[in-house]
Amino acid sequence: MSLLLFALLALFLATAFLAVKRIPEGTVVTLTRFDGHARRLEPGTHFVLPLLERVKHRISLGGHMLDLSAPELHARVYWQVLEPARAEGVIERAEALLSQTAVEICAAQRGAEPAQLKASLNQRLRDFGLLITRIELLPA
């Protein structure tokens, strides 16, 4: 009897331990359930449903850097996620999206200054919740 009680207590404590999720500052986490329902957790301490919810995306809101090297463009692009709700759909392919968009804009605006490229990129990426904070053009 006491062994069964001990096993139930251990199971309860393990489940309680798994139910508490701590999200650090500068991070947003998206959880999904097996039925497809999703919810987003902001920084702080949250209770989750263990075994029913799993982490789908862990989005860092801090700065990221991407080196671009294409025939038309050699640059270092600094970017961040500005709106996690919008960026959630593209976060897994954000670097490819940034690279493709930057090459397209540089091909269309040959000889443009970094500030102009940054403004054009931000205009195109606004709908994805991404923000270009700085562009450094590198020598070819």
PDB file of N, CA, C and O in Angstrom, residues 19-73:
ATOM      1  N   ALA A  19       4.642  20.633 -15.579  1.00  0.00           N
ATOM      2  CA  ALA A  19       3.565  21.575 -15.889  1.00  0.00           C
ATOM      3  C   ALA A  19       3.997  23.027 -15.770  1.00  0.00           C
ATOM      4  O   ALA A  19       3.320  23.915 -16.276  1.00  0.00           O
ATOM      5  N   VAL A  20       5.108  23.286 -15.126  1.00  0.00           N
ATOM      6  CA  VAL A  20       5.582  24.659 -14.958  1.00  0.00           C
ATOM      7  C   VAL A  20       6.647  24.934 -16.010  1.00  0.00           C
ATOM      8  O   VAL A  20       7.636  24.213 -16.119  1.00  0.00           O
ATOM      9  N   LYS A  21       6.428  25.963 -16.802  1.00  0.00           N
ATOM     10  CA  LYS A  21       7.352  26.320 -17.883  1.00  0.00           C
ATOM     11  C   LYS A  21       7.810  27.754 -17.649  1.00  0.00           C
ATOM     12  O   LYS A  21       6.997  28.670 -17.555  1.00  0.00           O
ATOM     13  N   ARG A  22       9.109  27.957 -17.558  1.00  0.00           N
ATOM     14  CA  ARG A  22       9.687  29.288 -17.368  1.00  0.00           C
ATOM     15  C   ARG A  22      10.211  29.779 -18.709  1.00  0.00           C
ATOM     16  O   ARG A  22      11.067  29.141 -19.324  1.00  0.00           O
ATOM     17  N   ILE A  23       9.694  30.909 -19.167  1.00  0.00           N
ATOM     18  CA  ILE A  23      10.101  31.511 -20.438  1.00  0.00           C
ATOM     19  C   ILE A  23      10.999  32.702 -20.109  1.00  0.00           C
ATOM     20  O   ILE A  23      10.568  33.645 -19.436  1.00  0.00           O
ATOM     21  N   PRO A  24      12.259  32.698 -20.572  1.00  0.00           N
ATOM     22  CA  PRO A  24      13.166  33.805 -20.247  1.00  0.00           C
ATOM     23  C   PRO A  24      12.812  35.088 -21.003  1.00  0.00           C
ATOM     24  O   PRO A  24      12.135  35.054 -22.031  1.00  0.00           O
ATOM     25  N   GLU A  25      13.304  36.205 -20.478  1.00  0.00           N
ATOM     26  CA  GLU A  25      13.114  37.496 -21.138  1.00  0.00           C
ATOM     27  C   GLU A  25      13.697  37.442 -22.543  1.00  0.00           C
ATOM     28  O   GLU A  25      14.715  36.804 -22.779  1.00  0.00           O
ATOM     29  N   GLY A  26      13.068  38.107 -23.479  1.00  0.00           N
ATOM     30  CA  GLY A  26      13.554  38.159 -24.849  1.00  0.00           C
ATOM     31  C   GLY A  26      13.203  36.934 -25.678  1.00  0.00           C
ATOM     32  O   GLY A  26      13.733  36.742 -26.758  1.00  0.00           O
ATOM     33  N   THR A  27      12.304  36.101 -25.159  1.00  0.00           N
ATOM     34  CA  THR A  27      11.904  34.889 -25.862  1.00  0.00           C
ATOM     35  C   THR A  27      10.398  34.741 -25.809  1.00  0.00           C
ATOM     36  O   THR A  27       9.771  35.085 -24.811  1.00  0.00           O
ATOM     37  N   VAL A  28       9.824  34.237 -26.895  1.00  0.00           N
ATOM     38  CA  VAL A  28       8.407  33.897 -26.952  1.00  0.00           C
ATOM     39  C   VAL A  28       8.336  32.449 -27.424  1.00  0.00           C
ATOM     40  O   VAL A  28       9.059  32.047 -28.320  1.00  0.00           O
ATOM     41  N   VAL A  29       7.460  31.668 -26.797  1.00  0.00           N
ATOM     42  CA  VAL A  29       7.325  30.250 -27.129  1.00  0.00           C
ATOM     43  C   VAL A  29       5.909  29.991 -27.617  1.00  0.00           C
ATOM     44  O   VAL A  29       4.947  30.494 -27.035  1.00  0.00           O
ATOM     45  N   THR A  30       5.792  29.210 -28.681  1.00  0.00           N
ATOM     46  CA  THR A  30       4.488  28.783 -29.178  1.00  0.00           C
ATOM     47  C   THR A  30       4.310  27.316 -28.827  1.00  0.00           C
ATOM     48  O   THR A  30       5.162  26.488 -29.124  1.00  0.00           O
ATOM     49  N   LEU A  31       3.188  27.004 -28.174  1.00  0.00           N
ATOM     50  CA  LEU A  31       2.848  25.625 -27.825  1.00  0.00           C
ATOM     51  C   LEU A  31       1.724  25.151 -28.729  1.00  0.00           C
ATOM     52  O   LEU A  31       0.828  25.918 -29.061  1.00  0.00           O
ATOM     53  N   THR A  32       1.772  23.891 -29.111  1.00  0.00           N
ATOM     54  CA  THR A  32       0.668  23.307 -29.880  1.00  0.00           C
ATOM     55  C   THR A  32       0.170  22.069 -29.153  1.00  0.00           C
ATOM     56  O   THR A  32       0.929  21.379 -28.484  1.00  0.00           O
ATOM     57  N   ARG A  33      -1.112  21.819 -29.309  1.00  0.00           N
ATOM     58  CA  ARG A  33      -1.714  20.608 -28.765  1.00  0.00           C
ATOM     59  C   ARG A  33      -1.886  19.608 -29.892  1.00  0.00           C
ATOM     60  O   ARG A  33      -1.786  19.945 -31.066  1.00  0.00           O
ATOM     61  N   PHE A  34      -2.191  18.393 -29.544  1.00  0.00           N
ATOM     62  CA  PHE A  34      -2.370  17.356 -30.552  1.00  0.00           C
ATOM     63  C   PHE A  34      -3.556  17.636 -31.459  1.00  0.00           C
ATOM     64  O   PHE A  34      -3.618  17.163 -32.578  1.00  0.00           O
ATOM     65  N   ASP A  35      -4.518  18.446 -30.997  1.00  0.00           N
ATOM     66  CA  ASP A  35      -5.680  18.777 -31.832  1.00  0.00           C
ATOM     67  C   ASP A  35      -5.436  19.977 -32.744  1.00  0.00           C
ATOM     68  O   ASP A  35      -6.318  20.404 -33.460  1.00  0.00           O
ATOM     69  N   GLY A  36      -4.200  20.532 -32.715  1.00  0.00           N
ATOM     70  CA  GLY A  36      -3.860  21.643 -33.585  1.00  0.00           C
ATOM     71  C   GLY A  36      -4.000  23.007 -32.940  1.00  0.00           C
ATOM     72  O   GLY A  36      -3.557  24.001 -33.497  1.00  0.00           O
ATOM     73  N   HIS A  37      -4.607  23.086 -31.770  1.00  0.00           N
ATOM     74  CA  HIS A  37      -4.754  24.358 -31.071  1.00  0.00           C
ATOM     75  C   HIS A  37      -3.378  24.865 -30.645  1.00  0.00           C
ATOM     76  O   HIS A  37      -2.550  24.103 -30.180  1.00  0.00           O
ATOM     77  N   ALA A  38      -3.137  26.145 -30.831  1.00  0.00           N
ATOM     78  CA  ALA A  38      -1.839  26.723 -30.475  1.00  0.00           C
ATOM     79  C   ALA A  38      -2.044  27.917 -29.557  1.00  0.00           C
ATOM     80  O   ALA A  38      -3.065  28.602 -29.613  1.00  0.00           O
ATOM     81  N   ARG A  39      -1.058  28.142 -28.702  1.00  0.00           N
ATOM     82  CA  ARG A  39      -1.058  29.349 -27.881  1.00  0.00           C
ATOM     83  C   ARG A  39       0.371  29.820 -27.704  1.00  0.00           C
ATOM     84  O   ARG A  39       1.320  29.054 -27.810  1.00  0.00           O
ATOM     85  N   ARG A  40       0.515  31.115 -27.460  1.00  0.00           N
ATOM     86  CA  ARG A  40       1.820  31.737 -27.334  1.00  0.00           C
ATOM     87  C   ARG A  40       2.069  32.119 -25.881  1.00  0.00           C
ATOM     88  O   ARG A  40       1.195  32.653 -25.214  1.00  0.00           O
ATOM     89  N   LEU A  41       3.276  31.840 -25.413  1.00  0.00           N
ATOM     90  CA  LEU A  41       3.665  32.179 -24.046  1.00  0.00           C
ATOM     91  C   LEU A  41       4.699  33.292 -24.077  1.00  0.00           C
ATOM     92  O   LEU A  41       5.738  33.169 -24.714  1.00  0.00           O
ATOM     93  N   GLU A  42       4.398  34.374 -23.403  1.00  0.00           N
ATOM     94  CA  GLU A  42       5.306  35.511 -23.268  1.00  0.00           C
ATOM     95  C   GLU A  42       6.293  35.202 -22.138  1.00  0.00           C
ATOM     96  O   GLU A  42       6.120  34.236 -21.403  1.00  0.00           O
ATOM     97  N   PRO A  43       7.337  36.022 -21.945  1.00  0.00           N
ATOM     98  CA  PRO A  43       8.279  35.782 -20.856  1.00  0.00           C
ATOM     99  C   PRO A  43       7.583  35.731 -19.493  1.00  0.00           C
ATOM    100  O   PRO A  43       6.648  36.477 -19.224  1.00  0.00           O
ATOM    101  N   GLY A  44       8.032  34.826 -18.655  1.00  0.00           N
ATOM    102  CA  GLY A  44       7.466  34.650 -17.319  1.00  0.00           C
ATOM    103  C   GLY A  44       7.279  33.178 -17.008  1.00  0.00           C
ATOM    104  O   GLY A  44       7.764  32.307 -17.720  1.00  0.00           O
ATOM    105  N   THR A  45       6.550  32.892 -15.961  1.00  0.00           N
ATOM    106  CA  THR A  45       6.281  31.521 -15.547  1.00  0.00           C
ATOM    107  C   THR A  45       4.852  31.173 -15.922  1.00  0.00           C
ATOM    108  O   THR A  45       3.932  31.937 -15.632  1.00  0.00           O
ATOM    109  N   HIS A  46       4.674  30.011 -16.547  1.00  0.00           N
ATOM    110  CA  HIS A  46       3.364  29.595 -17.042  1.00  0.00           C
ATOM    111  C   HIS A  46       3.107  28.135 -16.675  1.00  0.00           C
ATOM    112  O   HIS A  46       4.039  27.358 -16.501  1.00  0.00           O
ATOM    113  N   PHE A  47       1.841  27.786 -16.613  1.00  0.00           N
ATOM    114  CA  PHE A  47       1.443  26.404 -16.435  1.00  0.00           C
ATOM    115  C   PHE A  47       1.015  25.854 -17.788  1.00  0.00           C
ATOM    116  O   PHE A  47       0.262  26.489 -18.507  1.00  0.00           O
ATOM    117  N   VAL A  48       1.527  24.688 -18.130  1.00  0.00           N
ATOM    118  CA  VAL A  48       1.191  24.034 -19.390  1.00  0.00           C
ATOM    119  C   VAL A  48       0.585  22.672 -19.078  1.00  0.00           C
ATOM    120  O   VAL A  48       0.643  22.190 -17.952  1.00  0.00           O
ATOM    121  N   LEU A  49       0.006  22.075 -20.087  1.00  0.00           N
ATOM    122  CA  LEU A  49      -0.568  20.740 -19.934  1.00  0.00           C
ATOM    123  C   LEU A  49       0.468  19.712 -20.386  1.00  0.00           C
ATOM    124  O   LEU A  49       0.670  19.516 -21.582  1.00  0.00           O
ATOM    125  N   PRO A  50       1.158  19.071 -19.433  1.00  0.00           N
ATOM    126  CA  PRO A  50       2.203  18.127 -19.835  1.00  0.00           C
ATOM    127  C   PRO A  50       1.618  16.977 -20.644  1.00  0.00           C
ATOM    128  O   PRO A  50       0.492  16.553 -20.435  1.00  0.00           O
ATOM    129  N   LEU A  51       2.383  16.523 -21.596  1.00  0.00           N
ATOM    130  CA  LEU A  51       2.036  15.434 -22.500  1.00  0.00           C
ATOM    131  C   LEU A  51       0.966  15.817 -23.525  1.00  0.00           C
ATOM    132  O   LEU A  51       0.767  15.096 -24.497  1.00  0.00           O
ATOM    133  N   LEU A  52       0.268  16.938 -23.355  1.00  0.00           N
ATOM    134  CA  LEU A  52      -0.732  17.383 -24.317  1.00  0.00           C
ATOM    135  C   LEU A  52      -0.226  18.541 -25.170  1.00  0.00           C
ATOM    136  O   LEU A  52      -0.634  18.699 -26.309  1.00  0.00           O
ATOM    137  N   GLU A  53       0.635  19.379 -24.598  1.00  0.00           N
ATOM    138  CA  GLU A  53       1.173  20.531 -25.314  1.00  0.00           C
ATOM    139  C   GLU A  53       2.674  20.348 -25.499  1.00  0.00           C
ATOM    140  O   GLU A  53       3.360  19.875 -24.608  1.00  0.00           O
ATOM    141  N   ARG A  54       3.145  20.748 -26.678  1.00  0.00           N
ATOM    142  CA  ARG A  54       4.581  20.679 -26.937  1.00  0.00           C
ATOM    143  C   ARG A  54       5.040  21.992 -27.567  1.00  0.00           C
ATOM    144  O   ARG A  54       4.251  22.712 -28.187  1.00  0.00           O
ATOM    145  N   VAL A  55       6.308  22.289 -27.426  1.00  0.00           N
ATOM    146  CA  VAL A  55       6.878  23.520 -27.975  1.00  0.00           C
ATOM    147  C   VAL A  55       7.005  23.380 -29.480  1.00  0.00           C
ATOM    148  O   VAL A  55       7.605  22.432 -29.985  1.00  0.00           O
ATOM    149  N   LYS A  56       6.393  24.317 -30.197  1.00  0.00           N
ATOM    150  CA  LYS A  56       6.477  24.325 -31.662  1.00  0.00           C
ATOM    151  C   LYS A  56       7.590  25.265 -32.116  1.00  0.00           C
ATOM    152  O   LYS A  56       8.416  24.906 -32.926  1.00  0.00           O
ATOM    153  N   HIS A  57       7.578  26.497 -31.603  1.00  0.00           N
ATOM    154  CA  HIS A  57       8.607  27.483 -31.949  1.00  0.00           C
ATOM    155  C   HIS A  57       9.104  28.163 -30.689  1.00  0.00           C
ATOM    156  O   HIS A  57       8.327  28.472 -29.794  1.00  0.00           O
ATOM    157  N   ARG A  58      10.386  28.405 -30.666  1.00  0.00           N
ATOM    158  CA  ARG A  58      11.012  29.223 -29.631  1.00  0.00           C
ATOM    159  C   ARG A  58      11.616  30.407 -30.374  1.00  0.00           C
ATOM    160  O   ARG A  58      12.604  30.253 -31.100  1.00  0.00           O
ATOM    161  N   ILE A  59      10.991  31.574 -30.241  1.00  0.00           N
ATOM    162  CA  ILE A  59      11.374  32.751 -31.015  1.00  0.00           C
ATOM    163  C   ILE A  59      12.163  33.703 -30.131  1.00  0.00           C
ATOM    164  O   ILE A  59      11.652  34.190 -29.122  1.00  0.00           O
ATOM    165  N   SER A  60      13.402  33.964 -30.526  1.00  0.00           N
ATOM    166  CA  SER A  60      14.239  34.915 -29.807  1.00  0.00           C
ATOM    167  C   SER A  60      13.933  36.319 -30.328  1.00  0.00           C
ATOM    168  O   SER A  60      13.963  36.561 -31.536  1.00  0.00           O
ATOM    169  N   LEU A  61      13.643  37.232 -29.411  1.00  0.00           N
ATOM    170  CA  LEU A  61      13.323  38.604 -29.798  1.00  0.00           C
ATOM    171  C   LEU A  61      14.565  39.478 -29.867  1.00  0.00           C
ATOM    172  O   LEU A  61      14.483  40.644 -30.225  1.00  0.00           O
ATOM    173  N   GLY A  62      15.704  38.913 -29.526  1.00  0.00           N
ATOM    174  CA  GLY A  62      16.961  39.656 -29.591  1.00  0.00           C
ATOM    175  C   GLY A  62      17.430  39.788 -31.020  1.00  0.00           C
ATOM    176  O   GLY A  62      16.791  39.345 -31.977  1.00  0.00           O
ATOM    177  N   GLY A  63      18.581  40.380 -31.188  1.00  0.00           N
ATOM    178  CA  GLY A  63      19.119  40.608 -32.519  1.00  0.00           C
ATOM    179  C   GLY A  63      19.751  39.368 -33.121  1.00  0.00           C
ATOM    180  O   GLY A  63      20.270  38.506 -32.422  1.00  0.00           O
ATOM    181  N   HIS A  64      19.669  39.293 -34.433  1.00  0.00           N
ATOM    182  CA  HIS A  64      20.272  38.218 -35.212  1.00  0.00           C
ATOM    183  C   HIS A  64      21.136  38.860 -36.290  1.00  0.00           C
ATOM    184  O   HIS A  64      20.907  39.998 -36.686  1.00  0.00           O
ATOM    185  N   MET A  65      22.127  38.114 -36.779  1.00  0.00           N
ATOM    186  CA  MET A  65      22.970  38.613 -37.843  1.00  0.00           C
ATOM    187  C   MET A  65      22.987  37.603 -38.976  1.00  0.00           C
ATOM    188  O   MET A  65      23.015  36.394 -38.744  1.00  0.00           O
ATOM    189  N   LEU A  66      22.962  38.100 -40.197  1.00  0.00           N
ATOM    190  CA  LEU A  66      22.977  37.244 -41.374  1.00  0.00           C
ATOM    191  C   LEU A  66      24.008  37.797 -42.352  1.00  0.00           C
ATOM    192  O   LEU A  66      23.948  38.974 -42.725  1.00  0.00           O
ATOM    193  N   ASP A  67      24.966  36.957 -42.725  1.00  0.00           N
ATOM    194  CA  ASP A  67      25.934  37.335 -43.759  1.00  0.00           C
ATOM    195  C   ASP A  67      25.358  36.957 -45.114  1.00  0.00           C
ATOM    196  O   ASP A  67      24.974  35.805 -45.323  1.00  0.00           O
ATOM    197  N   LEU A  68      25.299  37.916 -46.011  1.00  0.00           N
ATOM    198  CA  LEU A  68      24.787  37.681 -47.362  1.00  0.00           C
ATOM    199  C   LEU A  68      25.953  37.738 -48.340  1.00  0.00           C
ATOM    200  O   LEU A  68      26.729  38.688 -48.335  1.00  0.00           O
ATOM    201  N   SER A  69      26.044  36.716 -49.157  1.00  0.00           N
ATOM    202  CA  SER A  69      27.078  36.691 -50.178  1.00  0.00           C
ATOM    203  C   SER A  69      26.446  36.178 -51.470  1.00  0.00           C
ATOM    204  O   SER A  69      26.181  34.995 -51.623  1.00  0.00           O
ATOM    205  N   ALA A  70      26.160  37.112 -52.350  1.00  0.00           N
ATOM    206  CA  ALA A  70      25.575  36.802 -53.647  1.00  0.00           C
ATOM    207  C   ALA A  70      26.330  37.626 -54.683  1.00  0.00           C
ATOM    208  O   ALA A  70      27.026  38.579 -54.331  1.00  0.00           O
ATOM    209  N   PRO A  71      26.204  37.294 -55.972  1.00  0.00           N
ATOM    210  CA  PRO A  71      26.913  38.087 -56.988  1.00  0.00           C
ATOM    211  C   PRO A  71      26.581  39.584 -56.925  1.00  0.00           C
ATOM    212  O   PRO A  71      27.448  40.409 -57.148  1.00  0.00           O
ATOM    213  N   GLU A  72      25.329  39.906 -56.589  1.00  0.00           N
ATOM    214  CA  GLU A  72      24.911  41.311 -56.555  1.00  0.00           C
ATOM    215  C   GLU A  72      25.163  41.973 -55.211  1.00  0.00           C
ATOM    216  O   GLU A  72      25.106  43.188 -55.094  1.00  0.00           O
ATOM    217  N   LEU A  73      25.413  41.174 -54.167  1.00  0.00           N
ATOM    218  CA  LEU A  73      25.392  41.750 -52.825  1.00  0.00           C
ATOM    219  C   LEU A  73      26.320  40.999 -51.885  1.00  0.00           C
ATOM    220  O   LEU A  73      26.277  39.776 -51.796  1.00  0.00           O
TER     221      LEU A  73
END
